[in-house]
Coordinates of C-alpha atoms in Angstrom, one line a residue:
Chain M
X1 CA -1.7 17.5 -33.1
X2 CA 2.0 19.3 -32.9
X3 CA 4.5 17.4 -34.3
X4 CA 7.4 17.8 -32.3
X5 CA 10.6 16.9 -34.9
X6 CA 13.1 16.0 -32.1
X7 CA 11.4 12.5 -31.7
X8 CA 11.3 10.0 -33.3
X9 CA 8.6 7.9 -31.4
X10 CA 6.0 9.6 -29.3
X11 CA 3.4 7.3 -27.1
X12 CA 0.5 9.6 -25.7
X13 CA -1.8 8.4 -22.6
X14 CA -1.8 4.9 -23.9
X15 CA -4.0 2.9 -21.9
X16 CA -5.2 -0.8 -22.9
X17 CA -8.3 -2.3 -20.9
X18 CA -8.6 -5.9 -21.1
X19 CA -12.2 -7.3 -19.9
X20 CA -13.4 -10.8 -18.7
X21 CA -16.8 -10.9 -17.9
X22 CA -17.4 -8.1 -15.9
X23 CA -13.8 -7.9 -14.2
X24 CA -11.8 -5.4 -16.5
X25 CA -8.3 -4.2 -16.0
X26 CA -6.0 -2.0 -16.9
X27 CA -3.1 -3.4 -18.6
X28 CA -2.0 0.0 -19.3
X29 CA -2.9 3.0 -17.7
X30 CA -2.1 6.3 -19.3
X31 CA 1.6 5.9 -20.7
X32 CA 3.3 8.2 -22.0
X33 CA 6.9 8.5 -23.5
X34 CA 9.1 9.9 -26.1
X35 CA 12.1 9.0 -27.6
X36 CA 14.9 11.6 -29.8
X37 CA 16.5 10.2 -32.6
X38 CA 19.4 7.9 -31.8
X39 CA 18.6 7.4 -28.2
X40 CA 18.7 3.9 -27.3
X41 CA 16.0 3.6 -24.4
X42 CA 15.3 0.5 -22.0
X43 CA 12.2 -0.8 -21.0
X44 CA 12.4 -2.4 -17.6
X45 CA 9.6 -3.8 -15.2
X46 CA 8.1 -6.7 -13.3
X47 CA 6.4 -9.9 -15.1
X48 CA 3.1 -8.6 -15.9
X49 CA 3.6 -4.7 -15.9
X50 CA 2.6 -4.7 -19.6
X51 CA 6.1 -4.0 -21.3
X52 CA 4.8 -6.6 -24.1
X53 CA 1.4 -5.1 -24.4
X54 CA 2.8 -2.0 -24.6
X55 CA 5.3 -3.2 -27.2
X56 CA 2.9 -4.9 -29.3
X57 CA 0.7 -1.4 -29.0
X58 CA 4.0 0.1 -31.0
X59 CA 4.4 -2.6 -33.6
X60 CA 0.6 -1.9 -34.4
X61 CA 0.0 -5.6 -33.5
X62 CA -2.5 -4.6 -30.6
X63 CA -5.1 -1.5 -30.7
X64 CA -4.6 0.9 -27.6
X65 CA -8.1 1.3 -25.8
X66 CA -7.2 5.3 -25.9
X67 CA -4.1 6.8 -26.7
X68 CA -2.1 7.4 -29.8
X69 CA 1.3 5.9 -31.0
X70 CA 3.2 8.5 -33.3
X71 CA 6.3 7.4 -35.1
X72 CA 7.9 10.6 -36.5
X73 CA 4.8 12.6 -36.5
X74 CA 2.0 9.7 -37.9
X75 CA -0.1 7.8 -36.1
X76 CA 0.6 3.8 -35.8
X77 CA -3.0 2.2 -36.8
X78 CA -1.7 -1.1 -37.8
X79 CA 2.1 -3.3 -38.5
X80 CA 4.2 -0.5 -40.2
X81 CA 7.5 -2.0 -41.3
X82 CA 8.8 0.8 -43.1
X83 CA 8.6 2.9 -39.5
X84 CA 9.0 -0.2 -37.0
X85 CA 11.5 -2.7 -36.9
X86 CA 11.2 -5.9 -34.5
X87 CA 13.6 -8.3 -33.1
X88 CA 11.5 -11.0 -31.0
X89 CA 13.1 -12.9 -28.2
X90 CA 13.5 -15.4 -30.8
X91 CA 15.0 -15.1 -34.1
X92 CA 11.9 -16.4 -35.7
X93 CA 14.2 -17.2 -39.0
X94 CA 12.2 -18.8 -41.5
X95 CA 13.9 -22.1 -41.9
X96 CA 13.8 -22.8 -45.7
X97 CA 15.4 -19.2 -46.6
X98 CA 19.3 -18.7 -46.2
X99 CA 20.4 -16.2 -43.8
X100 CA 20.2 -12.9 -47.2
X101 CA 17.1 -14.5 -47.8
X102 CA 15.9 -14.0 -44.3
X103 CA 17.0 -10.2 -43.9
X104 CA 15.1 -10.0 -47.5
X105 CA 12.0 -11.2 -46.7
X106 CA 10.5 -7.6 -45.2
X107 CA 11.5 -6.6 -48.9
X108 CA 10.0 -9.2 -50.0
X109 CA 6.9 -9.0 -48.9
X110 CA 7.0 -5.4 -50.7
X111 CA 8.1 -7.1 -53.9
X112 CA 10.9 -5.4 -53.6
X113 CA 13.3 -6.0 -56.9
X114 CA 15.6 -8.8 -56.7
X115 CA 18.8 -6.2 -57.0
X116 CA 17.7 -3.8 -54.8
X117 CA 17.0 -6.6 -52.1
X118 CA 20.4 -8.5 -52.7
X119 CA 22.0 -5.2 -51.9
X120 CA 20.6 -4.1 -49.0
X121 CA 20.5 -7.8 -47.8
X122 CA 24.8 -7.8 -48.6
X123 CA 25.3 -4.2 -47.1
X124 CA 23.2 -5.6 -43.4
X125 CA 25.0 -8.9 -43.6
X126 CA 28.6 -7.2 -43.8
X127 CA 27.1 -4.6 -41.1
X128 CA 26.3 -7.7 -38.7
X129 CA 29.7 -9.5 -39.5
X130 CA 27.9 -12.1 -41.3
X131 CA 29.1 -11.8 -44.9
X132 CA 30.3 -15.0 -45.1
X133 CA 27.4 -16.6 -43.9
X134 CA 24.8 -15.2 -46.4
X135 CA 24.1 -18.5 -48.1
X136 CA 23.6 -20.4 -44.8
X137 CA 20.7 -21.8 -43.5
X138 CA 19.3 -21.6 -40.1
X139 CA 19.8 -24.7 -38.5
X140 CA 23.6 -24.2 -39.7
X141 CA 23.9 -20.7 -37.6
X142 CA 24.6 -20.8 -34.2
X143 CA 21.9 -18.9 -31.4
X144 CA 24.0 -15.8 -31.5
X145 CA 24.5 -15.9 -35.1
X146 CA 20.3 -16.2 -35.8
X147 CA 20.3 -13.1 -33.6
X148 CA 22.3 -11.0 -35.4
X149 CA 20.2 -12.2 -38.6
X150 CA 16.9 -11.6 -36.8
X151 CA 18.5 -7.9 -36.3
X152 CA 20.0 -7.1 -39.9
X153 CA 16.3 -8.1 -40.9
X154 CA 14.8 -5.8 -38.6
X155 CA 17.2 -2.7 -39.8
X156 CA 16.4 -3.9 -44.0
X157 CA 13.8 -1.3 -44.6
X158 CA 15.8 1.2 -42.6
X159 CA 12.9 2.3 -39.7
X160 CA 13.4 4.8 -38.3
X161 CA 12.5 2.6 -35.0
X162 CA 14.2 -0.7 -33.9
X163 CA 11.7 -2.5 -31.2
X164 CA 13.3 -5.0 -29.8
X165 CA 11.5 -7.4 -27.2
X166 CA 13.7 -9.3 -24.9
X167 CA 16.1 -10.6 -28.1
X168 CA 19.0 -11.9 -25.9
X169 CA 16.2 -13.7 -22.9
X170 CA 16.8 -16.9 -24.7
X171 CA 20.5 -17.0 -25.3
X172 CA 22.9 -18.3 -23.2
X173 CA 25.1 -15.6 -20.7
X174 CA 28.7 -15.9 -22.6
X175 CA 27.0 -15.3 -26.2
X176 CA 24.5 -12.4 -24.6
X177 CA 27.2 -10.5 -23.0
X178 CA 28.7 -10.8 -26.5
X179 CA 25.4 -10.0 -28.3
X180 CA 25.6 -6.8 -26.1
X181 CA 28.8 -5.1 -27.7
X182 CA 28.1 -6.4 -31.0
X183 CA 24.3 -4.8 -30.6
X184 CA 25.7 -1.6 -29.9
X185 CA 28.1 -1.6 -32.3
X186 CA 25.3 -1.9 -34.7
X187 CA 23.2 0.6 -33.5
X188 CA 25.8 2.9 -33.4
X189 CA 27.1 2.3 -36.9
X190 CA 23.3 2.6 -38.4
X191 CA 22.6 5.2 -35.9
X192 CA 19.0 3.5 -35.0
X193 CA 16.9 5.1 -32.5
X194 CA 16.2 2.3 -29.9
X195 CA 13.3 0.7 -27.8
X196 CA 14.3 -2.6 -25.9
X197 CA 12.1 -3.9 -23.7
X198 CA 13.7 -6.5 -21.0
X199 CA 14.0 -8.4 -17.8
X200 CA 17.4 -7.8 -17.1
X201 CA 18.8 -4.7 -15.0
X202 CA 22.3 -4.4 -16.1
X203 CA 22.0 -5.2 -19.6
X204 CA 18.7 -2.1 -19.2
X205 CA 21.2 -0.2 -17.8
X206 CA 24.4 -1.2 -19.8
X207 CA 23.0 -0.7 -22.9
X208 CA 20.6 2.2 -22.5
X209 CA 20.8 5.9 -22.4
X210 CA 17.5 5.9 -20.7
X211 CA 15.6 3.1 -18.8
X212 CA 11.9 3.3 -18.4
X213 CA 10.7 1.8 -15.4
X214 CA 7.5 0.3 -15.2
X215 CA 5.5 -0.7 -12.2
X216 CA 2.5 -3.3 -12.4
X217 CA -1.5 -3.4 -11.8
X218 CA -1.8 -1.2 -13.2
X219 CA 1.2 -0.9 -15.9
X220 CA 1.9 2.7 -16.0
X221 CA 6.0 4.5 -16.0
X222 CA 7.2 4.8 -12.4
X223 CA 10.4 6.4 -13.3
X224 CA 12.7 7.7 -15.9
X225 CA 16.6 7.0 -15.3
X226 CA 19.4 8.9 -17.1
X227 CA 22.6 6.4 -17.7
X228 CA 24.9 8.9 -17.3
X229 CA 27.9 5.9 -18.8
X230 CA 30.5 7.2 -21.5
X231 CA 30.0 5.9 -24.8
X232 CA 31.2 3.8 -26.3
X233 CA 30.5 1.1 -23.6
X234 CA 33.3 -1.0 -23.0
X235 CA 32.7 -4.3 -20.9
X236 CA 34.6 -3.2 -17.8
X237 CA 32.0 -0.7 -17.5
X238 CA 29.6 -4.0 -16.3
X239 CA 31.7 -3.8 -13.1
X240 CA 31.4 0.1 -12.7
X241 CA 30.3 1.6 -9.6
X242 CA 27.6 3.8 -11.3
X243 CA 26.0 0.8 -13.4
X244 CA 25.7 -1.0 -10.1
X245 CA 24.3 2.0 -8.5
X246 CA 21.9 2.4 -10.9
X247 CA 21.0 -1.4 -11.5
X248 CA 20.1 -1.1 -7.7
X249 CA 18.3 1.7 -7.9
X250 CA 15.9 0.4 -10.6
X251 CA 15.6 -3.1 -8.7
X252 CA 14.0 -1.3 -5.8
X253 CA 11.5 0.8 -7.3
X254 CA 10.3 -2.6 -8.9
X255 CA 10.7 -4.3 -5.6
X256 CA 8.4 -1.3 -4.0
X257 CA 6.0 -1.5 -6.8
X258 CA 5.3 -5.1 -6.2
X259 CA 3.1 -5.7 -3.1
Chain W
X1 CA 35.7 -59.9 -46.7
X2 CA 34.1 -56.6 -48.3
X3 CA 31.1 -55.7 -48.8
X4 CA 29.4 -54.3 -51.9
X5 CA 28.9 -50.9 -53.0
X6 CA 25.7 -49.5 -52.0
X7 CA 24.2 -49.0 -55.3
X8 CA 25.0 -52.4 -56.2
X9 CA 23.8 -54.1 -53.2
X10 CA 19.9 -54.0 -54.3
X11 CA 20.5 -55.0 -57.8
X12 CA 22.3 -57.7 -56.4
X13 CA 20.2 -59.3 -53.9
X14 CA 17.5 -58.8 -56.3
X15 CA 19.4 -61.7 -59.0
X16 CA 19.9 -63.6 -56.4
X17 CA 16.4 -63.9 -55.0
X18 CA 15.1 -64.1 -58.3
X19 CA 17.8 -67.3 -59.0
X20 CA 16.7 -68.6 -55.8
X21 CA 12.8 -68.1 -56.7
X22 CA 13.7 -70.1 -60.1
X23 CA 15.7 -72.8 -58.0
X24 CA 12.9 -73.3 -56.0
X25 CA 10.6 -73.4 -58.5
X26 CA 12.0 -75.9 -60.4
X27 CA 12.6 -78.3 -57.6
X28 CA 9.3 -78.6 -56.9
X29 CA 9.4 -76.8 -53.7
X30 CA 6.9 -74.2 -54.7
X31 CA 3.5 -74.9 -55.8
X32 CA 3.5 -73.7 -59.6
X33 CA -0.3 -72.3 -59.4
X34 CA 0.6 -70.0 -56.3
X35 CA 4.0 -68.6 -57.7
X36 CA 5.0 -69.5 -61.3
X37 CA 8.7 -68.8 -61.9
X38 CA 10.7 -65.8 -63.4
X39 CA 10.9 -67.8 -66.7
X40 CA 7.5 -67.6 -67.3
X41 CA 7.1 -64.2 -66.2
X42 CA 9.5 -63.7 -69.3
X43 CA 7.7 -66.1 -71.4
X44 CA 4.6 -64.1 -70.8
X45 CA 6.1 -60.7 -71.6
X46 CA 7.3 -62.2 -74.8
X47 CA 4.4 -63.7 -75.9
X48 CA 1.7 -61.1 -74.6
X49 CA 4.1 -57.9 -74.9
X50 CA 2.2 -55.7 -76.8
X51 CA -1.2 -56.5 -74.7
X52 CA 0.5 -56.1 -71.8
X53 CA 1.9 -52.5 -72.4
X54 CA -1.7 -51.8 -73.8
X55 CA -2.5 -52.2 -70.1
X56 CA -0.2 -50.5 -68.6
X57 CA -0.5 -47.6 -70.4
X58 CA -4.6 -47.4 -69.4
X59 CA -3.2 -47.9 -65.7
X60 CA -0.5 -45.5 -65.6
X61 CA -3.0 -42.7 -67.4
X62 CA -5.6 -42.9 -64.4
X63 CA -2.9 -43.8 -61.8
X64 CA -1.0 -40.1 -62.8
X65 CA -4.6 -38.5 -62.6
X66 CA -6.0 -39.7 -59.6
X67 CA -2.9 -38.9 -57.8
X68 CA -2.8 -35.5 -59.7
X69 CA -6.1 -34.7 -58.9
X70 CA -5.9 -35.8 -55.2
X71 CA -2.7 -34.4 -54.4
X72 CA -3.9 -30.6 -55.8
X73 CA -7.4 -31.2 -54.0
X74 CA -6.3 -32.4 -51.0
X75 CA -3.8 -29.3 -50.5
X76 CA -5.7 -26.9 -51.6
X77 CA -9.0 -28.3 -49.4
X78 CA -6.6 -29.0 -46.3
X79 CA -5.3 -25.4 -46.6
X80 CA -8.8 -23.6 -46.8
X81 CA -9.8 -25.9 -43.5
X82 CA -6.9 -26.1 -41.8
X83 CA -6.6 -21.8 -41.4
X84 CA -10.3 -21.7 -41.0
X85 CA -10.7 -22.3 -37.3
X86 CA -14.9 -22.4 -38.2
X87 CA -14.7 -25.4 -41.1
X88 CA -12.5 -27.4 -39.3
X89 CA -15.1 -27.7 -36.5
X90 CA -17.6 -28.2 -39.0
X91 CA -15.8 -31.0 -41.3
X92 CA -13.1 -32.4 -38.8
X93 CA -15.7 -34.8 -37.2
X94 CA -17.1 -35.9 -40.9
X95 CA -13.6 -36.5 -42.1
X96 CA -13.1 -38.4 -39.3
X97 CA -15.8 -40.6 -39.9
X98 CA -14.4 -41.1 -43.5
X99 CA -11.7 -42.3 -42.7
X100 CA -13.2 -45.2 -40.5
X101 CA -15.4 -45.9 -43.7
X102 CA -13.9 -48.9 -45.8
X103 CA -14.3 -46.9 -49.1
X104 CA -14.5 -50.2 -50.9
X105 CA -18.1 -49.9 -50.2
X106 CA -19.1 -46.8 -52.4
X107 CA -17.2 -48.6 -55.6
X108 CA -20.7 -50.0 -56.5
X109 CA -21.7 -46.6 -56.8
X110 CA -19.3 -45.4 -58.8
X111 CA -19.5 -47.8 -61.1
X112 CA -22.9 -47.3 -61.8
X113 CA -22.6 -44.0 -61.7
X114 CA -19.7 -43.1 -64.0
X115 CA -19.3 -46.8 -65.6
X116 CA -16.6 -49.4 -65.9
X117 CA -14.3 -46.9 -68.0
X118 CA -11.3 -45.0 -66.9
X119 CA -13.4 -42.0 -65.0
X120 CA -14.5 -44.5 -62.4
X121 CA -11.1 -45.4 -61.9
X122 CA -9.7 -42.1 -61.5
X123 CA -12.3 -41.6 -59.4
X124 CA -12.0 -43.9 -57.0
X125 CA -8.4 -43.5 -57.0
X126 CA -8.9 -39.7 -56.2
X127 CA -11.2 -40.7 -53.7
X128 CA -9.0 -42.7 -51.6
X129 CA -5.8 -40.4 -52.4
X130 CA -7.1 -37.2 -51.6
X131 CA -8.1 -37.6 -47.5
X132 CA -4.8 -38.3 -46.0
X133 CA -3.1 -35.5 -48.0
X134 CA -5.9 -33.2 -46.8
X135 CA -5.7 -34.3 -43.2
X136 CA -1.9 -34.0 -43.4
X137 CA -1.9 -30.6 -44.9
X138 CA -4.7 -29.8 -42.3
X139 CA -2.6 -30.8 -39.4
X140 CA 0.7 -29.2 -41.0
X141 CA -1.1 -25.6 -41.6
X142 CA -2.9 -25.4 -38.4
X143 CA 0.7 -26.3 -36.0
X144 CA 2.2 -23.7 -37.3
X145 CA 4.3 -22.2 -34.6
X146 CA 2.2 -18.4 -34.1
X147 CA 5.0 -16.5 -33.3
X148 CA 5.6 -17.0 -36.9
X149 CA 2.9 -15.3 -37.6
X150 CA 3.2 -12.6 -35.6
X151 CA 6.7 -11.9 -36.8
X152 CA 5.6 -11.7 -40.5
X153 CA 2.6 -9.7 -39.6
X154 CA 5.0 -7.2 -37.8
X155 CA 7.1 -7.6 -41.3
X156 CA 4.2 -6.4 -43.5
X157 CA 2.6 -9.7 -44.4
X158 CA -0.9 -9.3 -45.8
X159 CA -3.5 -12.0 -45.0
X160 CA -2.7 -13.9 -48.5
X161 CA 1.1 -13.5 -47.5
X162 CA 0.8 -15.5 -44.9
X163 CA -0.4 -18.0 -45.9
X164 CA 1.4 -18.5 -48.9
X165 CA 4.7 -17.5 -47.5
X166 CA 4.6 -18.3 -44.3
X167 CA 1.6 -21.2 -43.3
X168 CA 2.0 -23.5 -46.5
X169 CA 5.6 -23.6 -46.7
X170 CA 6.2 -24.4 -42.9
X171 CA 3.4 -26.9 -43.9
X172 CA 5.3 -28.3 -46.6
X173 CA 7.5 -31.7 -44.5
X174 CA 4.7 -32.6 -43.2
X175 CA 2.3 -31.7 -46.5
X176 CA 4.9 -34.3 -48.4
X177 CA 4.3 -37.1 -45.4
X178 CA 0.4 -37.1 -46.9
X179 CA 1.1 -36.8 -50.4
X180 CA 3.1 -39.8 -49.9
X181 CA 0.7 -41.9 -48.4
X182 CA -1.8 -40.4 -50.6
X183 CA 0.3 -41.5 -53.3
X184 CA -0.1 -45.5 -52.7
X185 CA -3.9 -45.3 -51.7
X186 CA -4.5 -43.8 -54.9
X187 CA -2.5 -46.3 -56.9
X188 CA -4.2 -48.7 -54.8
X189 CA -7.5 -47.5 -55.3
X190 CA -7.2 -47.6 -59.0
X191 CA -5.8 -51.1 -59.3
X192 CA -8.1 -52.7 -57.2
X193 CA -11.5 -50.9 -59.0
X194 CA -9.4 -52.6 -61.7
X195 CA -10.2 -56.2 -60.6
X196 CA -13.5 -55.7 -59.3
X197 CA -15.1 -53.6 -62.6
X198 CA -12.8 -53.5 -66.1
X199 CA -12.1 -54.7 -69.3
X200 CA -9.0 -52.7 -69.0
X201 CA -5.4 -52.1 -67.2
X202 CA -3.4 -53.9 -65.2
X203 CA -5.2 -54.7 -62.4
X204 CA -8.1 -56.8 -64.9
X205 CA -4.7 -57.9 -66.7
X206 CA -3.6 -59.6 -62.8
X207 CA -7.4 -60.7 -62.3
X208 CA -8.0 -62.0 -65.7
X209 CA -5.3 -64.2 -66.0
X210 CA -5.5 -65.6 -62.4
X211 CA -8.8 -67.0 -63.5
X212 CA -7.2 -68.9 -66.4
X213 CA -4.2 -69.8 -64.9
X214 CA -1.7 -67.9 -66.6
X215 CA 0.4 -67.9 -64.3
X216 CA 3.5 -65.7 -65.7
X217 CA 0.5 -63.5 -66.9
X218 CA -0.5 -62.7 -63.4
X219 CA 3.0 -62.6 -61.9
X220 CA 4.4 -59.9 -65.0
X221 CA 1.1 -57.5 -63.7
X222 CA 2.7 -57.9 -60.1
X223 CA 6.4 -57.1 -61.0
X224 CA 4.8 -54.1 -62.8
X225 CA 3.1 -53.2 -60.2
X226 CA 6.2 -53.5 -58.0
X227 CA 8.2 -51.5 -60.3
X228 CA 5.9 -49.0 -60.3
X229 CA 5.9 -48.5 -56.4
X230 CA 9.8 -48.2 -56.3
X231 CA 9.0 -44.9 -59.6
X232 CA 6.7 -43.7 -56.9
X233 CA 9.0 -43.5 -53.6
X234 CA 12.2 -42.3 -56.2
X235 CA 9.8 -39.5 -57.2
X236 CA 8.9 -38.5 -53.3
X237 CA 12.2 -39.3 -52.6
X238 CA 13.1 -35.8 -55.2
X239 CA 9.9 -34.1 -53.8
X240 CA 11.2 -34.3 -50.2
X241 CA 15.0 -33.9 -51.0
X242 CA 13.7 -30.7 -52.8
X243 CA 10.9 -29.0 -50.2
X244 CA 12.7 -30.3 -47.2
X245 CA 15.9 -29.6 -46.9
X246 CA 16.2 -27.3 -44.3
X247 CA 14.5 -29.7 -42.4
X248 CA 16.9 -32.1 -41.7
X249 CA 18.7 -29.4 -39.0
X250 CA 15.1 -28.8 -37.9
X251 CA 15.1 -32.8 -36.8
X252 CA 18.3 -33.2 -35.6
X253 CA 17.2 -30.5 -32.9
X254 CA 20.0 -27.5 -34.0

């Protein structure tokens, strides 16, 4: 198989079959998609389209039926946290850790040395503006402030992939339209190459360079959508013209691809 | 008018009940075969000391086993079943059933089966220590929130990892909840095998010395025994205050 250097994630006619009884469906039918380094690309599509299948195809929690997931160049057979990293719609923080402990615990789980962790876990804590926080616990951070946690701790092993599944669904709009500038001022400062799969149009759109759109039964990729916004986003942009053009653009291809 | 310091209060109200028990006592408004008075509790201790500490020691040595042994058994058991979707179908009904079972009624068994010695005590004790921590731990490991899992499977996490990282620590708050009760059956459990089959320990001290009337005899084995409860809760109290920190926010609901 060619390996093509300019991306960093390649998915190739994945499909995913699902089978109750004799009634089987495609979850997934022949996707395909690739991403260059540094491109922070949105998922968007109706409940049920298989953005999480497809995501959990990536993080190597789910097989693919057929189909191959290659992360700079190797195939994704099982959970790969040195190529993948994953920020869930919750922050999933183990509670008896402190918030270095937390962003360790990938390390961790590599018995990583104590040093080598405590750096890394200082240099992501300072890069999330958390420093000061480092011996906190959980319960003492607020939602926003887990977040940011639950994203130093997916960026510890330094993947060459950030998945990120809804992470900002379950905050509230004030602390996601903050999460939003501080997200992309991490990205941009660890220069991650993105894949964020969501619900919402304009923060698709807002954040993206690309958006993916998917339509349902089966889910497959209707549409590819260039953000043609300046970078760096700045929050007027929400209100721009082109970000509402395009939010409305994406909401009627999903609108069309639901019967 | 102000109140007491905390720390004082208990010591306090302790004196004063035990002046009030000695009042009573002595005016005749107690029956002196039922409660005896804190005077001869300490005439007791003074004259039977030695014998008494003999005792004690015999009861603490298979009260720190049994709990021992129950406490590691009933983890480790409650783990293995608790992640193991296939034995907890199998034993979950049968642990059920023991627990409805008055385990009084195998102590014949025992006795005849390991004697009147120490081993049938810590025995027993195990016996009725080690369920409720296993059916806590059970309970703890298999309501683990799996999105937990997936996240430390997505992390790297090997089988082993999770549960030792991830399942048994989430486990731990409610892990400590069964080692505590476990705690007191087990204590129970040897004590009263104690009064039913021994030449030994406190709990033939409290049964012995009923049966002759000894009256301070009987109340110095319960004191003991009450001083012994309140070691017990201090020691869970450190256990808890230790492995459960974080879960105070947890309960709160932040």
């Amino acid at each position: 198989m060619e390996v093509n250097p300019s991306e960093i994630i390649s998915v190739r006619n994945v499909t995913r079959t699902f089978s109750t009884g004799d009634v089987s469906f495609n979850a997934l039918e022949d996707v395909s998609l690739s991403i260059a380094p540094g491109r922070f690309v949105s998922i968007v599509g109706p409940s049920g389209c298989g953005k999480s299948t497809l995501l959990q195809i990536v993080a190597g929690l789910t097989a693919a039926s057929s189909g191959d997931v290659l992360i700079e160049g190797q195939r994704i057979t099982g959970p790969s946290p040195d190529k993948i990293g994953v920020v869930f719609q919750e922050p999933l923080l183990l509670p008896w850790k402190t918030a270095a402990e937390n962003i360790e615990f990938p390390m961790a789980l590599q018995s990583a040395s104590k040093s080598l962790m405590q750096k890394r876990s200082a240099e992501l804590l300072s890069l999330v503006g958390l420093s000061e926080f480092r011996d906190s616990y959980p319960h003492q951070l607020s939602g926003g402030m887990k977040q940011r946690v639950a994203i130093a701790r997916g960026l510890v092993r330094n993947p060459p992939l950030l998945l990120m599944d809804e992470p900002f669904a379950a905050l509230d709009e004030q602390t996601r339209t903050k999460m939003w500038a501080e997200l992309l001022r991490i990205v941009s400062k660890s220069q991650s190459t993105v894949m964020f799969v969501t619900h919402g149009l304009v923060e698709a759109v807002y954040l993206a360079d690309e958006v993916l759109v998917m339509g349902s039964k089966p889910g497959r990729i209707i549409e590819r959508i260039f953000v043609d916004l300046q970078r760096p986003r700045t929050l007027d942009m929400l209100g721009s013209t082109e970000l509402g053009r395009l939010r409305n653009r994406i909401w009627n291809l999903i609108s069309e691809s639901v019967p | 008018m102000t109140i007491l310091p905390r720390k004082h209060r208990t010591l306090v109200m302790t004196l004063l009940l035990t002046l009030l028990w000695e009042a009573a006592y002595r005016a005749g408004l107690l029956n002196p075969i039922i409660f005896g008075s804190p005077i001869l509790v300490v005439q007791a201790a003074m004259k039977d000391g030695d014998n008494f500490l003999r005792a004690f020691q015999v009861t603490a040595f298979e009260m720190v086993v049994a709990v021992a042994i129950a406490w590691i058994a009933g983890v480790l058991l409650g783990i293995v079943i608790g992640i193991s979707r296939f034995a907890a179908i199998l034993i979950a009904p049968l642990l059920s059933a023991m627990i409805a079972l008055p385990l009084i009624v195998l102590y014949p068994a025992f006795v005849a089966g390991l004697g009147i010695g120490p081993i049938s005590k810590i025995a027993y004790g195990t016996l009725n220590g080690v369920f409720p921590v296993m059916l806590a731990t059970m309970l703890g490991v298999s309501t683990v929130d799996k999105q937990y899992l997936v996240m430390a499977t997505a992390m790297g996490a090997s089988r082993v990892q999770l549960v030792t990282q991830v399942i048994a620590r989430m486990a731990v708050p409610t892990i400590v909840s069964g080692l505590r009760v476990g705690m007191s059956l087990a204590i129970i459990g040897v004590i009263t095998s104690e009064m039913l089959a021994s030449v030994e320990g406190v709990g033939f001290w409290i049964s012995y010395h009923r049966t002759l009337f000894n009256v301070g005899h009987v109340y110095l084995g319960i004191i003991q025994m009450l001083l012994v409860a309140i070691a017990a809760n201090w020691i869970l109290k450190q256990l808890e205050d230790r492995l459960g920190r974080w879960k105070q926010g947890v309960q709160t609901g932040k």
